[in-house]
Coordinates of C-alpha atoms in Angstrom, one line a residue:
S1050 CA -5.9 -6.7 -7.6
G1051 CA -3.3 -9.4 -7.2
A1052 CA -4.2 -13.0 -8.1
P1053 CA -2.7 -16.4 -7.0
S1054 CA 0.3 -17.5 -9.0
A1055 CA 1.6 -21.0 -9.4
M1056 CA 5.3 -21.7 -8.6
P1057 CA 5.9 -25.2 -10.0
A1058 CA 9.7 -25.0 -9.2
M1059 CA 8.8 -24.7 -5.5
G1060 CA 5.8 -27.0 -5.6
S1061 CA 3.5 -24.3 -4.3
A1062 CA 1.4 -21.3 -5.1
F1063 CA 1.5 -17.8 -3.8
V1064 CA -1.8 -16.4 -2.7
P1065 CA -2.3 -12.7 -1.8
A1066 CA -4.0 -13.0 1.6
G1067 CA -5.7 -9.6 1.2
N1068 CA -8.0 -11.1 -1.3
L1069 CA -9.2 -14.0 0.9
L1070 CA -12.9 -13.7 1.9
G1071 CA -12.6 -16.0 4.9
D1072 CA -10.1 -17.1 7.5
P1073 CA -7.3 -19.4 6.1
G1074 CA -6.6 -20.7 9.5
L1075 CA -3.0 -19.6 9.3
R1076 CA -1.3 -16.4 10.6
P1077 CA 1.8 -14.6 9.4
E1078 CA 5.0 -16.3 10.4
G1079 CA 7.6 -13.5 9.9
H1080 CA 8.7 -10.5 7.9
M1081 CA 11.1 -10.8 5.0
F1082 CA 13.0 -8.3 2.9
V1083 CA 13.0 -5.9 5.9
G1084 CA 16.2 -4.5 4.4
S1085 CA 14.0 -2.8 1.8
K1086 CA 11.2 -1.9 4.3
A1087 CA 9.3 1.3 3.6
P1088 CA 10.7 4.1 5.9
W1089 CA 7.2 5.2 6.9
H1090 CA 6.3 1.7 8.2
T1091 CA 7.1 0.5 11.7
I1092 CA 7.0 -3.2 12.4
A1093 CA 5.3 -3.4 15.8
D1094 CA 4.8 -7.1 16.3
H1095 CA 7.2 -9.7 17.5
L1096 CA 7.4 -11.9 14.5
P1097 CA 10.9 -12.9 13.2
Q1098 CA 12.4 -10.4 10.7
H1099 CA 14.7 -11.3 7.8
E1100 CA 16.9 -9.0 5.7
V1101 CA 15.9 -11.0 2.6
Y1102 CA 14.3 -14.5 2.5
P1103 CA 14.1 -16.5 5.8
P1104 CA 16.6 -19.4 6.2
G1105 CA 15.5 -22.5 4.3
F1106 CA 13.4 -20.6 1.8
P1107 CA 13.9 -22.1 -1.7
A1108 CA 15.0 -18.8 -3.3
E1109 CA 17.8 -16.2 -3.1
G1110 CA 17.4 -12.5 -3.0
V1111 CA 19.0 -9.2 -2.2
P1112 CA 17.4 -6.0 -0.7
R1113 CA 15.9 -3.8 -3.3
P1114 CA 17.8 -0.6 -4.2
R1115 CA 16.6 2.7 -2.8
V1116 CA 16.1 6.1 -4.5
T1117 CA 18.1 9.1 -3.3
P1118 CA 15.5 11.5 -1.8
R1119 CA 15.1 15.1 -3.1
E1120 CA 14.2 18.0 -0.8
G1121 CA 10.4 18.7 -1.0
I1122 CA 9.6 16.0 -3.4
T1123 CA 8.3 12.5 -2.8
E1124 CA 8.8 10.0 -5.7
G1125 CA 7.1 6.8 -6.6
G1126 CA 6.4 4.4 -9.5
C1127 CA 4.8 1.2 -10.6
L1128 CA 6.3 -2.4 -10.5
C1129 CA 7.6 -2.4 -14.0
G1130 CA 9.0 1.1 -13.8
E1131 CA 7.1 2.4 -16.9
V1132 CA 5.0 4.8 -14.7
A1133 CA 6.8 7.3 -12.5
Y1134 CA 5.6 10.3 -10.6
E1135 CA 6.5 12.9 -8.0
L1136 CA 4.5 14.7 -5.4
R1137 CA 5.5 18.2 -4.3
G1138 CA 4.9 19.6 -0.8
A1139 CA 3.8 18.0 2.4
P1140 CA 1.0 15.4 2.6
V1141 CA -2.3 16.2 4.3
R1142 CA -2.8 12.9 6.2
M1143 CA -1.9 9.2 6.1
M1144 CA -4.3 6.3 7.1
N1145 CA -4.3 2.5 7.3
C1146 CA -7.6 1.4 5.8
H1147 CA -8.9 -2.1 6.6
C1148 CA -12.1 -2.0 4.5
N1149 CA -12.9 -4.9 2.2
R1150 CA -12.4 -2.7 -0.9
C1151 CA -9.0 -1.6 0.1
R1152 CA -7.9 -5.0 1.2
Q1153 CA -9.0 -6.6 -2.1
G1154 CA -7.9 -3.7 -4.3
R1155 CA -4.3 -3.9 -2.8
S1156 CA -4.3 -7.6 -2.1
A1157 CA -2.9 -6.9 1.4
A1158 CA -3.9 -6.8 5.0
H1159 CA -4.8 -3.1 4.6
A1160 CA -4.1 -0.2 2.4
T1161 CA -1.9 2.6 3.6
N1162 CA -2.9 5.7 1.8
V1163 CA -1.2 9.1 1.8
F1164 CA -3.4 12.1 0.9
Y1165 CA -2.0 15.2 -0.9
A1166 CA -3.6 18.3 -2.4
A1167 CA -4.8 17.4 -5.9
D1168 CA -2.3 19.7 -7.6
A1169 CA 0.7 18.1 -5.9
L1170 CA 0.9 15.2 -8.4
R1171 CA 3.0 15.2 -11.6
F1172 CA 3.6 12.1 -13.7
T1173 CA 7.1 12.2 -15.0
R1174 CA 6.8 9.1 -17.1
G1175 CA 4.1 6.8 -18.4
A1176 CA 0.9 8.8 -17.7
E1177 CA -0.6 7.3 -20.9
L1178 CA -0.3 3.8 -19.3
V1179 CA -2.4 4.7 -16.3
R1180 CA -6.0 3.3 -16.1
E1181 CA -8.7 3.7 -13.4
Y1182 CA -11.3 1.4 -12.0
K1183 CA -14.2 2.7 -9.9
V1184 CA -16.3 0.4 -7.8
P1185 CA -19.8 0.9 -9.3
D1186 CA -21.7 1.2 -6.0
A1187 CA -19.1 3.3 -4.2
K1188 CA -19.2 7.1 -3.9
F1189 CA -15.5 7.7 -4.1
H1190 CA -13.6 4.3 -4.0
A1191 CA -11.5 3.8 -7.1
V1192 CA -8.0 2.6 -8.0
A1193 CA -5.5 3.8 -10.6
F1194 CA -2.9 1.4 -11.9
C1195 CA -0.3 0.8 -14.6
S1196 CA -1.9 -1.1 -17.5
R1197 CA 1.3 -3.0 -18.1
C1198 CA 2.1 -4.4 -14.7
G1199 CA -1.0 -3.6 -12.6
G1200 CA 1.1 -1.7 -10.0
K1201 CA -1.0 0.8 -8.1
V1202 CA -0.4 4.5 -8.7
P1203 CA -1.9 7.8 -7.4
R1204 CA -5.4 8.8 -8.3
V1205 CA -6.8 12.3 -8.3
S1206 CA -10.2 12.6 -6.6
P1207 CA -11.5 16.0 -8.0
E1208 CA -14.7 15.8 -5.9
R1209 CA -12.6 16.1 -2.8
G1210 CA -9.7 18.1 -4.1
I1211 CA -7.1 15.4 -3.1
V1212 CA -4.9 12.8 -4.7
V1213 CA -4.9 9.4 -3.0
V1214 CA -1.5 7.8 -3.1
P1215 CA -0.8 4.1 -2.4
A1216 CA 2.1 4.5 0.2
G1217 CA 3.6 1.1 -0.7
A1218 CA 4.5 2.4 -4.2
L1219 CA 6.5 5.3 -2.9
A1220 CA 10.2 5.2 -3.5
T1221 CA 11.1 8.0 -1.0
D1222 CA 9.9 9.0 2.4
P1223 CA 6.7 11.2 2.4
G1224 CA 7.8 12.6 5.8
M1225 CA 4.5 11.5 7.4
R1226 CA 3.6 8.4 9.3
P1227 CA 0.2 6.6 9.5
M1228 CA -2.2 8.4 11.9
A1229 CA -4.8 5.8 12.6
H1230 CA -6.4 2.5 11.5
I1231 CA -9.8 3.0 9.9
F1232 CA -12.6 0.6 9.0
V1233 CA -11.3 -2.0 11.5
A1234 CA -14.7 -3.5 11.7
D1235 CA -13.8 -5.1 8.3
K1236 CA -10.3 -6.1 9.4
A1237 CA -8.9 -9.3 8.0
P1238 CA -9.3 -12.1 10.5
W1239 CA -5.7 -13.3 10.0
Y1240 CA -4.2 -9.9 10.7
D1241 CA -3.5 -8.5 14.2
I1242 CA -2.9 -4.8 14.7
A1243 CA 0.1 -4.6 17.0
D1244 CA 0.8 -0.9 17.1
A1245 CA -0.7 1.8 19.4
L1246 CA -2.3 3.9 16.7
P1247 CA -6.0 4.9 17.2
Q1248 CA -8.5 2.5 15.8
F1249 CA -11.9 3.4 14.3
A1250 CA -14.6 0.9 13.4
Q1251 CA -15.3 3.0 10.3
M1252 CA -14.2 6.6 9.5
P1253 CA -12.8 8.7 12.3
P1254 CA -14.9 11.6 13.6
A1255 CA -14.5 14.9 11.7
P1256 CA -12.0 17.2 13.3
G1257 CA -13.2 20.1 15.4

């Protein structure tokens, strides 16, 4: 999980809102670095959008580079770049999960997970750096991450025959979009769902 970091040069600290247990009393003011936005994510609210940093922000930045997509392969990696992987074939489903575990594990408003068949994953670099943490009282919930930078990476769940992929770490488009919001009963109080996707208090009903 992410942790607060002091920024003395700016006279402030950055706090991952997903880890907050209560309501900070503030709401998001805008979107920045939309020039590098994930292709699978649609911004549905009416907050201001900035290509990089908003005007007056005490820093400079440029949009992050993109990876050239390859047919039939979705690529991803960790923050430091030491771990890289590819996923072959089409994903099975994609969900936005608002449960407490996902929010704290990703340090975000919610986790967007893409699910593939377990044999779709191949690490192309840094597999020896991957570590896993399983929540002790959870049946399935666990995270895999780079032991160097902490960036989240895919984790195979052999019990279910799937690989759970943190969509935010993907470098190319998986070709699927989120299908629903789940566990919205645990939604962060500071986050408003602005899109029209179906919402479920917990898990969606089983198909068929």
